[in-house]
mmCIF file of N, CA and C in Angstrom:
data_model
loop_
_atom_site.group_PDB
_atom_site.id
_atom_site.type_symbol
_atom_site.label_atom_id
_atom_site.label_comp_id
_atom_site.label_asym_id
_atom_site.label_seq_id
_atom_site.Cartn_x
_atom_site.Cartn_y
_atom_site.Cartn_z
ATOM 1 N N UNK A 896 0.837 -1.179 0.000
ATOM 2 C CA UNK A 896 0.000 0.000 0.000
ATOM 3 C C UNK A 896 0.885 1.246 0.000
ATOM 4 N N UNK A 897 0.572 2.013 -0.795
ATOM 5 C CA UNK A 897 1.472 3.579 -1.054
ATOM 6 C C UNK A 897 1.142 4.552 0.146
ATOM 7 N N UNK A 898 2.258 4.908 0.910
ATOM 8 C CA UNK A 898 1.962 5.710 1.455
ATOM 9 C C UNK A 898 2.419 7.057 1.353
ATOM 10 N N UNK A 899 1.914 8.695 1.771
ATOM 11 C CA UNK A 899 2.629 9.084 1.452
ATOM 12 C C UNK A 899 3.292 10.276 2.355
ATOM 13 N N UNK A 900 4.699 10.503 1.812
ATOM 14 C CA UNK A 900 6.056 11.392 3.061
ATOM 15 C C UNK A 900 5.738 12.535 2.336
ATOM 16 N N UNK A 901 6.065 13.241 3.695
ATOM 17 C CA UNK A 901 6.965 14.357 3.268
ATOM 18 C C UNK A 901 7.808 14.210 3.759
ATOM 19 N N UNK A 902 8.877 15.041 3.013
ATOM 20 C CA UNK A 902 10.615 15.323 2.965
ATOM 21 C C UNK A 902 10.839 16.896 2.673
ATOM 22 N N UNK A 903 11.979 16.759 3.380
ATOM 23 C CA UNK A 903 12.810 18.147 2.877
ATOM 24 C C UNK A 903 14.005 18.186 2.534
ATOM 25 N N UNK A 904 14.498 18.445 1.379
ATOM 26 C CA UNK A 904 16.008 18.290 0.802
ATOM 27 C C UNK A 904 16.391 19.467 0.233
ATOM 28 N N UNK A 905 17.364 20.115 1.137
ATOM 29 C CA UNK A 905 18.028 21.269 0.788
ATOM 30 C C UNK A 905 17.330 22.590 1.200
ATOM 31 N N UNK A 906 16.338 22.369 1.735
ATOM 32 C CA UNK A 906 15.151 23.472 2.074
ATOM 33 C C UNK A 906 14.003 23.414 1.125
ATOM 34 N N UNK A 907 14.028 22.456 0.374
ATOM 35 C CA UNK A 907 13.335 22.235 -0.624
ATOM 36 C C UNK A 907 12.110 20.603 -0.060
ATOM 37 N N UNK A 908 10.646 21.675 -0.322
ATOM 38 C CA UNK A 908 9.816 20.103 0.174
ATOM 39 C C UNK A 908 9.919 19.627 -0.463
ATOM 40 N N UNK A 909 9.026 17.842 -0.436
ATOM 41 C CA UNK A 909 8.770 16.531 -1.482
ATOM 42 C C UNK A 909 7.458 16.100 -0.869
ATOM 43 N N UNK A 910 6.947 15.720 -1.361
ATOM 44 C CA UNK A 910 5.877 14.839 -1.148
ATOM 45 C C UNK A 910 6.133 13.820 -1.959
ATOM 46 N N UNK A 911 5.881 12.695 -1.563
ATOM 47 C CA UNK A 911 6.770 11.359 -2.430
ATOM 48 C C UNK A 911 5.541 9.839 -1.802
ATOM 49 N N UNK A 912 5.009 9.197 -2.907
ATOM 50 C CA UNK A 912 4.225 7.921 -2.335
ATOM 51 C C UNK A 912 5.060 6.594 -2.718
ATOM 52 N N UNK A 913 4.798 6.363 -1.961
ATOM 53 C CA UNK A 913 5.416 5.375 -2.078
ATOM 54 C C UNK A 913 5.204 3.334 -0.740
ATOM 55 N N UNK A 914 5.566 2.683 -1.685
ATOM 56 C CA UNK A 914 5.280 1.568 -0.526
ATOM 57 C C UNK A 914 6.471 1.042 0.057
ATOM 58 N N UNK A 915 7.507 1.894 0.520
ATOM 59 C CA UNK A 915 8.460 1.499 1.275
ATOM 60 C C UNK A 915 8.580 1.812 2.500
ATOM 61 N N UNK A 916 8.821 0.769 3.614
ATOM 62 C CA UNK A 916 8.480 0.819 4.563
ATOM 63 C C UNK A 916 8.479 1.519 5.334
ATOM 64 N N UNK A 917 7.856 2.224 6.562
ATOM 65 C CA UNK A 917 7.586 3.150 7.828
ATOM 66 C C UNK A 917 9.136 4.002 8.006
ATOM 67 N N UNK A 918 9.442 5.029 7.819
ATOM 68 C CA UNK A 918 11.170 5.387 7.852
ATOM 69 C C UNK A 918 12.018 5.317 6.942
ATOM 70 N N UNK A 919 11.724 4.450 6.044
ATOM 71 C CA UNK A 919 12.646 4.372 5.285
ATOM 72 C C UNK A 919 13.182 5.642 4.411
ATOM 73 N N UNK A 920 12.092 6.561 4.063
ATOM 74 C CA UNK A 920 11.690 7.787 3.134
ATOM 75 C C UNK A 920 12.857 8.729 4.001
ATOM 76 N N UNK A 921 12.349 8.603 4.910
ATOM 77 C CA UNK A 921 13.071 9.843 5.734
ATOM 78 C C UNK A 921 14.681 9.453 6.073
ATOM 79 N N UNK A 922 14.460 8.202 6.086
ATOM 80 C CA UNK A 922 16.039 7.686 6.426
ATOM 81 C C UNK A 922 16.849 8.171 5.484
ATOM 82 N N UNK A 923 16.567 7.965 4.676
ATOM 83 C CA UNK A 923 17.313 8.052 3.089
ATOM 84 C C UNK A 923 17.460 9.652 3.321
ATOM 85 N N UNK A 924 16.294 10.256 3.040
ATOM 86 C CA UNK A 924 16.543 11.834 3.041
ATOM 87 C C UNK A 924 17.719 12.142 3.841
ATOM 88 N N UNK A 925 17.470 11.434 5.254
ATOM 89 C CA UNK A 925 18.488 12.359 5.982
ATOM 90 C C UNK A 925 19.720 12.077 5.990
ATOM 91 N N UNK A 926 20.086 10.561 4.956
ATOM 92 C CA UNK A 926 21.221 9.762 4.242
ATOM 93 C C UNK A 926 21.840 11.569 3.364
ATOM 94 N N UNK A 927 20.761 11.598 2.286
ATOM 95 C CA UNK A 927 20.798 12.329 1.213
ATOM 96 C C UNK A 927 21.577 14.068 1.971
ATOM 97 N N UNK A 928 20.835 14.014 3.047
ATOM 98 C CA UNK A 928 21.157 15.796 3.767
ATOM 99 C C UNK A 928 22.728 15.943 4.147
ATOM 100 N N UNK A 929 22.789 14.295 4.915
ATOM 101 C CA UNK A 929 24.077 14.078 5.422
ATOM 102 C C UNK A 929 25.118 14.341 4.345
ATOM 103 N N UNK A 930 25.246 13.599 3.379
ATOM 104 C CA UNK A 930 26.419 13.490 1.988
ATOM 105 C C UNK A 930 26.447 15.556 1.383
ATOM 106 N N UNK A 931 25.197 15.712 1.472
ATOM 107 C CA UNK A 931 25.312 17.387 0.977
ATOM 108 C C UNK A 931 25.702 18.309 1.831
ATOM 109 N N UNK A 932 25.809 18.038 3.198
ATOM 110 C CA UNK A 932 26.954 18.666 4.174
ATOM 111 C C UNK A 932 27.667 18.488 4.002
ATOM 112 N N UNK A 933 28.538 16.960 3.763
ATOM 113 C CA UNK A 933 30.198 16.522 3.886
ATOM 114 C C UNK A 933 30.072 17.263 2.142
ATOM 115 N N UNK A 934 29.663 17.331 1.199
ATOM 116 C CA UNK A 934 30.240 18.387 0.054
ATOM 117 C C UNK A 934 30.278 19.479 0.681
ATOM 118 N N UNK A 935 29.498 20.548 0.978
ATOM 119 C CA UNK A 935 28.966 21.455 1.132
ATOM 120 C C UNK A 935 30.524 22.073 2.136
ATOM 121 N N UNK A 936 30.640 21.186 3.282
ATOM 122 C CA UNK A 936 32.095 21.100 3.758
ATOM 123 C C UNK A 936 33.280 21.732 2.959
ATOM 124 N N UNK A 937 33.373 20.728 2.271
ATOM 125 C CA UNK A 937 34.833 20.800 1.308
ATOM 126 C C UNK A 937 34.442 22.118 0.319
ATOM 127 N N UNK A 938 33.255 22.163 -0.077
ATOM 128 C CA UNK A 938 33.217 23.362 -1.175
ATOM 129 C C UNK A 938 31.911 24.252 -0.593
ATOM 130 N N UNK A 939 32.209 25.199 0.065
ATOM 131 C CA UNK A 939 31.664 26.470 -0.121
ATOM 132 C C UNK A 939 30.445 27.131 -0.623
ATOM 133 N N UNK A 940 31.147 27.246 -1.372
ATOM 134 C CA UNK A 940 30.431 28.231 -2.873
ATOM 135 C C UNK A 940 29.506 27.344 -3.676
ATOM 136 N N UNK A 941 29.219 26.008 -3.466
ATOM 137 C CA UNK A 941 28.583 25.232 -4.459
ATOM 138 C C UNK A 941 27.144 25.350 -4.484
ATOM 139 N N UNK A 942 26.438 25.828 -6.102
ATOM 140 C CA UNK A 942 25.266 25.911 -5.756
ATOM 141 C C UNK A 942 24.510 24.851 -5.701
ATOM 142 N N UNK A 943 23.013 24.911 -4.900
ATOM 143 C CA UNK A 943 22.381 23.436 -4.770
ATOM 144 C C UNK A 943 22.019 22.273 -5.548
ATOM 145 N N UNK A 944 22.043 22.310 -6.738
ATOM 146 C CA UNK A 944 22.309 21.545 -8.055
ATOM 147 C C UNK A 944 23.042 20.740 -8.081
ATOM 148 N N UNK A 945 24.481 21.169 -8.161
ATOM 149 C CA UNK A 945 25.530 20.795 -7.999
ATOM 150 C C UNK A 945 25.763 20.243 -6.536
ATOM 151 N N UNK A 946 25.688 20.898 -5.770
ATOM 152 C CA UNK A 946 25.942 20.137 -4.579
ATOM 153 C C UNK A 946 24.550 18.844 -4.565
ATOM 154 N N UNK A 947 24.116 18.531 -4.975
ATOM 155 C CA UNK A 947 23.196 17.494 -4.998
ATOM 156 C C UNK A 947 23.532 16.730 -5.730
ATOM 157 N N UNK A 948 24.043 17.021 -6.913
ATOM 158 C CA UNK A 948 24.319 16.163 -8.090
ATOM 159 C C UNK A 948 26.243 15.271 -7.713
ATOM 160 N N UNK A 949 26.958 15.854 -6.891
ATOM 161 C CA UNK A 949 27.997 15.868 -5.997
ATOM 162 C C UNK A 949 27.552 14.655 -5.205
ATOM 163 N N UNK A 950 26.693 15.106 -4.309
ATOM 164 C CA UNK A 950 26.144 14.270 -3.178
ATOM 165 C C UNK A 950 25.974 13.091 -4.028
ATOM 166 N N UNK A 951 24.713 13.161 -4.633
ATOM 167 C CA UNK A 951 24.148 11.441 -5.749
ATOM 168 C C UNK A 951 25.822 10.838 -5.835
ATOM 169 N N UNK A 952 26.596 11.475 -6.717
ATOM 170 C CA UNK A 952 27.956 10.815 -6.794
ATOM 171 C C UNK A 952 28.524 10.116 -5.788
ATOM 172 N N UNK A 953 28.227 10.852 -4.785
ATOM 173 C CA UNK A 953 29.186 10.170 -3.272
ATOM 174 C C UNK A 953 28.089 8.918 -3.226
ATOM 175 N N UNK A 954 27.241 9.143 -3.236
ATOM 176 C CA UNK A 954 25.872 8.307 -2.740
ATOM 177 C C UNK A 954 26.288 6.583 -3.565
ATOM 178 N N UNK A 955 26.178 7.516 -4.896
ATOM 179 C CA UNK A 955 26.354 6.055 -5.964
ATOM 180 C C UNK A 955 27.647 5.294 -5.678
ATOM 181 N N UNK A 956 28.765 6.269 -5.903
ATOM 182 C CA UNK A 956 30.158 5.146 -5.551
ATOM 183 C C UNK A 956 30.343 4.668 -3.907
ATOM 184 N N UNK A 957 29.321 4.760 -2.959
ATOM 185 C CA UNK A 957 29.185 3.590 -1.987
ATOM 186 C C UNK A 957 28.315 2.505 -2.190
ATOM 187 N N UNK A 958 27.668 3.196 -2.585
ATOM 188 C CA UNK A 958 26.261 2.589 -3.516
ATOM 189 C C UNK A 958 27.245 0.706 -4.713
ATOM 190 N N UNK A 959 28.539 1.569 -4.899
ATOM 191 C CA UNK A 959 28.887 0.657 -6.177
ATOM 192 C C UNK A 959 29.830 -0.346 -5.087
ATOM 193 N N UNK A 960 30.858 0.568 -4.136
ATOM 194 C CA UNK A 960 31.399 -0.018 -3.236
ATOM 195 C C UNK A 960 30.804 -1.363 -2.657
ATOM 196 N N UNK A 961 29.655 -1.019 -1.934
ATOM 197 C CA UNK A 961 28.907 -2.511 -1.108
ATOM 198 C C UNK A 961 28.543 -3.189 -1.811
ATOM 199 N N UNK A 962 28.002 -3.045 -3.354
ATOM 200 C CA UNK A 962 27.773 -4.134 -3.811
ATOM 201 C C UNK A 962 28.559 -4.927 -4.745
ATOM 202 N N UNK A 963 29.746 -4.553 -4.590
ATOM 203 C CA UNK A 963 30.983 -5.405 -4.778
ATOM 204 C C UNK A 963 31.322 -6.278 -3.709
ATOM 205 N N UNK A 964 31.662 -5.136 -2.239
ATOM 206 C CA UNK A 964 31.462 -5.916 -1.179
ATOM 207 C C UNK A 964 30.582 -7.908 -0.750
ATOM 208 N N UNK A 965 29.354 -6.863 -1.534
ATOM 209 C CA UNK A 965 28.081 -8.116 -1.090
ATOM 210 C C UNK A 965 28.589 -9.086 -2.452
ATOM 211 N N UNK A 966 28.920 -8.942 -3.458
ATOM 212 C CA UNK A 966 29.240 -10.543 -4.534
ATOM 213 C C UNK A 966 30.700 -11.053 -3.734
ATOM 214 N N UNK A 967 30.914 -10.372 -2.934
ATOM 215 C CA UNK A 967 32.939 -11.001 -2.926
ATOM 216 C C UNK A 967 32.078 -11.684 -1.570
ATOM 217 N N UNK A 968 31.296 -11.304 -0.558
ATOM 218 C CA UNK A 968 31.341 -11.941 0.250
ATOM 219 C C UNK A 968 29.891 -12.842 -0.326
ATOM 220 N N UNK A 969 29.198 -12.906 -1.132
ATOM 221 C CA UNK A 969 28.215 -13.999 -1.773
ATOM 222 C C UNK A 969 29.197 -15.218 -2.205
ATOM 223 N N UNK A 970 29.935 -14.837 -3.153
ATOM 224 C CA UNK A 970 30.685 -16.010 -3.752
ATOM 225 C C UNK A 970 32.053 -16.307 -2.520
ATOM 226 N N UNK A 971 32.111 -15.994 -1.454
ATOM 227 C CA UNK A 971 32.967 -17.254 -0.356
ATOM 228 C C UNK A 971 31.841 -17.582 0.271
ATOM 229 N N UNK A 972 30.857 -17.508 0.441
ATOM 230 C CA UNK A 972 30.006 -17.777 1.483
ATOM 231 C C UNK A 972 29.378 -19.183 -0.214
ATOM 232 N N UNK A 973 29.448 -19.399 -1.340
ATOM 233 C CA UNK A 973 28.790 -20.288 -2.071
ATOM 234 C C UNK A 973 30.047 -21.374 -1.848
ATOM 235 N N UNK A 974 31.455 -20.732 -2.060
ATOM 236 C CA UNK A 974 32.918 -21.468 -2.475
ATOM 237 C C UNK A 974 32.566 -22.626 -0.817
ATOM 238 N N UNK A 975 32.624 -21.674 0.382
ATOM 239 C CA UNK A 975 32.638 -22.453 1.570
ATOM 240 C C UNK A 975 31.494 -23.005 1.883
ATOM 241 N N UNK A 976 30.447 -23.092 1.074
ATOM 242 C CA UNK A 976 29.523 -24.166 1.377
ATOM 243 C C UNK A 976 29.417 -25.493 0.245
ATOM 244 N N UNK A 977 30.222 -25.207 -1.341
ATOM 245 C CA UNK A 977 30.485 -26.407 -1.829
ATOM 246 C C UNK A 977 31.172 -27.029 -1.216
ATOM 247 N N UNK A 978 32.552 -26.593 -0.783
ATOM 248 C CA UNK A 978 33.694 -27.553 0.328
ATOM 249 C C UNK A 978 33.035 -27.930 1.084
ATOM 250 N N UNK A 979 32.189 -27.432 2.211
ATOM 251 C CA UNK A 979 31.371 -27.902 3.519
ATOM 252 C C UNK A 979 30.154 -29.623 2.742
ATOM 253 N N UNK A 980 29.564 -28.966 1.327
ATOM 254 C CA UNK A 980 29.004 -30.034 0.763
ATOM 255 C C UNK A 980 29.778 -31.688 0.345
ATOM 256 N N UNK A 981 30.869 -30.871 -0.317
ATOM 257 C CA UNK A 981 31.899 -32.195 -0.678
ATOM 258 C C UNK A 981 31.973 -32.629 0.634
ATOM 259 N N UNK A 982 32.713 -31.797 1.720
ATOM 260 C CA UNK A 982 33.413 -33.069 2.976
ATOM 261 C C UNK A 982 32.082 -33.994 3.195
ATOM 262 N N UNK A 983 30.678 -33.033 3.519
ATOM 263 C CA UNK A 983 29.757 -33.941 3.810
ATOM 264 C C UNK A 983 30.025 -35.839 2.741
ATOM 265 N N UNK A 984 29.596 -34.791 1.503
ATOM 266 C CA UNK A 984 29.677 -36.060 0.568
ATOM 267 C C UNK A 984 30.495 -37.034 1.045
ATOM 268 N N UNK A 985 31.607 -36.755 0.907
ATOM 269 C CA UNK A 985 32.917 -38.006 1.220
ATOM 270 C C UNK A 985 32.631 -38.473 2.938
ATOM 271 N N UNK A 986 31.869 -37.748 3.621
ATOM 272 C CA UNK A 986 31.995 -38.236 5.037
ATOM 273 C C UNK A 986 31.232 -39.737 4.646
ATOM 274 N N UNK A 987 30.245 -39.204 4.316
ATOM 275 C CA UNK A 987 28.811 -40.063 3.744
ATOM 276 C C UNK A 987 29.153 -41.380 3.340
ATOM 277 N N UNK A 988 29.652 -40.904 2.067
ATOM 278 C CA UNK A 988 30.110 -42.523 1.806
ATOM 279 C C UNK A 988 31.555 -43.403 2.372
ATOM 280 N N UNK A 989 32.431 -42.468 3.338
ATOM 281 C CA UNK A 989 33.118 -43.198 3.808
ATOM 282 C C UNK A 989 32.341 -44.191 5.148
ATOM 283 N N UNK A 990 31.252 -43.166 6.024
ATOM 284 C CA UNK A 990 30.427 -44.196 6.654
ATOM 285 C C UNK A 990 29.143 -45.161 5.833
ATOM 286 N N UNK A 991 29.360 -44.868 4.669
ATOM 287 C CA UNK A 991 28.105 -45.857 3.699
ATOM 288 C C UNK A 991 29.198 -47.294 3.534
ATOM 289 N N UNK A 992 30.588 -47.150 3.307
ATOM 290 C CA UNK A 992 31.585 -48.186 3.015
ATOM 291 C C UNK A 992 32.073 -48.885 3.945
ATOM 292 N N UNK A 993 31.802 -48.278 5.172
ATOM 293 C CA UNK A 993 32.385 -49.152 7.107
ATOM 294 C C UNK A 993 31.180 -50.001 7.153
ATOM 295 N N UNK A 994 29.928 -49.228 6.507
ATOM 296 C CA UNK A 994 28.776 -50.013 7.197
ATOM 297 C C UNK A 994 28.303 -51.201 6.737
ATOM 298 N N UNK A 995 29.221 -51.718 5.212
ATOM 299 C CA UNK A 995 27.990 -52.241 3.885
ATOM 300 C C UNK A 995 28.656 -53.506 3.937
#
């Protein structure tokens, strides 16, 4: 079910519907407010456009960061459960061969 936020980004309202869950809207925003301070920091003079379009950038290359993160740690978490499968296997039939 769509519900719907308000937000404020940059001094600027939103009204936004959406079906994502209780907080989430605002979380993000105040994700979004946070990254346009740490620019806003380093540069001054930047007008809000730009410092937004700045921010998205920072946003996206963590954004690209974790989900590199999440395949490097997907594929050891698949690698260490084929090994965990094989030992099973070989346990298996070394007690299928004591027993037969």
């Amino acid at each position: 079910m769509k519900r719907t936020h308000e937000i404020a980004l940059a001094g600027t309202k939103f009204v936004l519907k959406t079906d994502a869950p209780p907080g989430t809207i605002e979380a993000a925003a105040r994700l979004v407010e946070q990254k346009m301070e740490e620019v806003r920091g380093v540069s001054k003079s930047v007008e809000t456009q730009r410092l937004a379009l700045l921010a998205a950038l920072g946003l996206a290359e963590e954004l690209y960061r974790e989900r590199g993160a999440r395949e490097k740690l997907r594929r050891r978490v698949r690698e260490k459960t084929d090994r965990l499968l094989a030992d099973l296997d070989r346990l298996e039939e070394t007690l299928d061969g004591e027993g037969g």
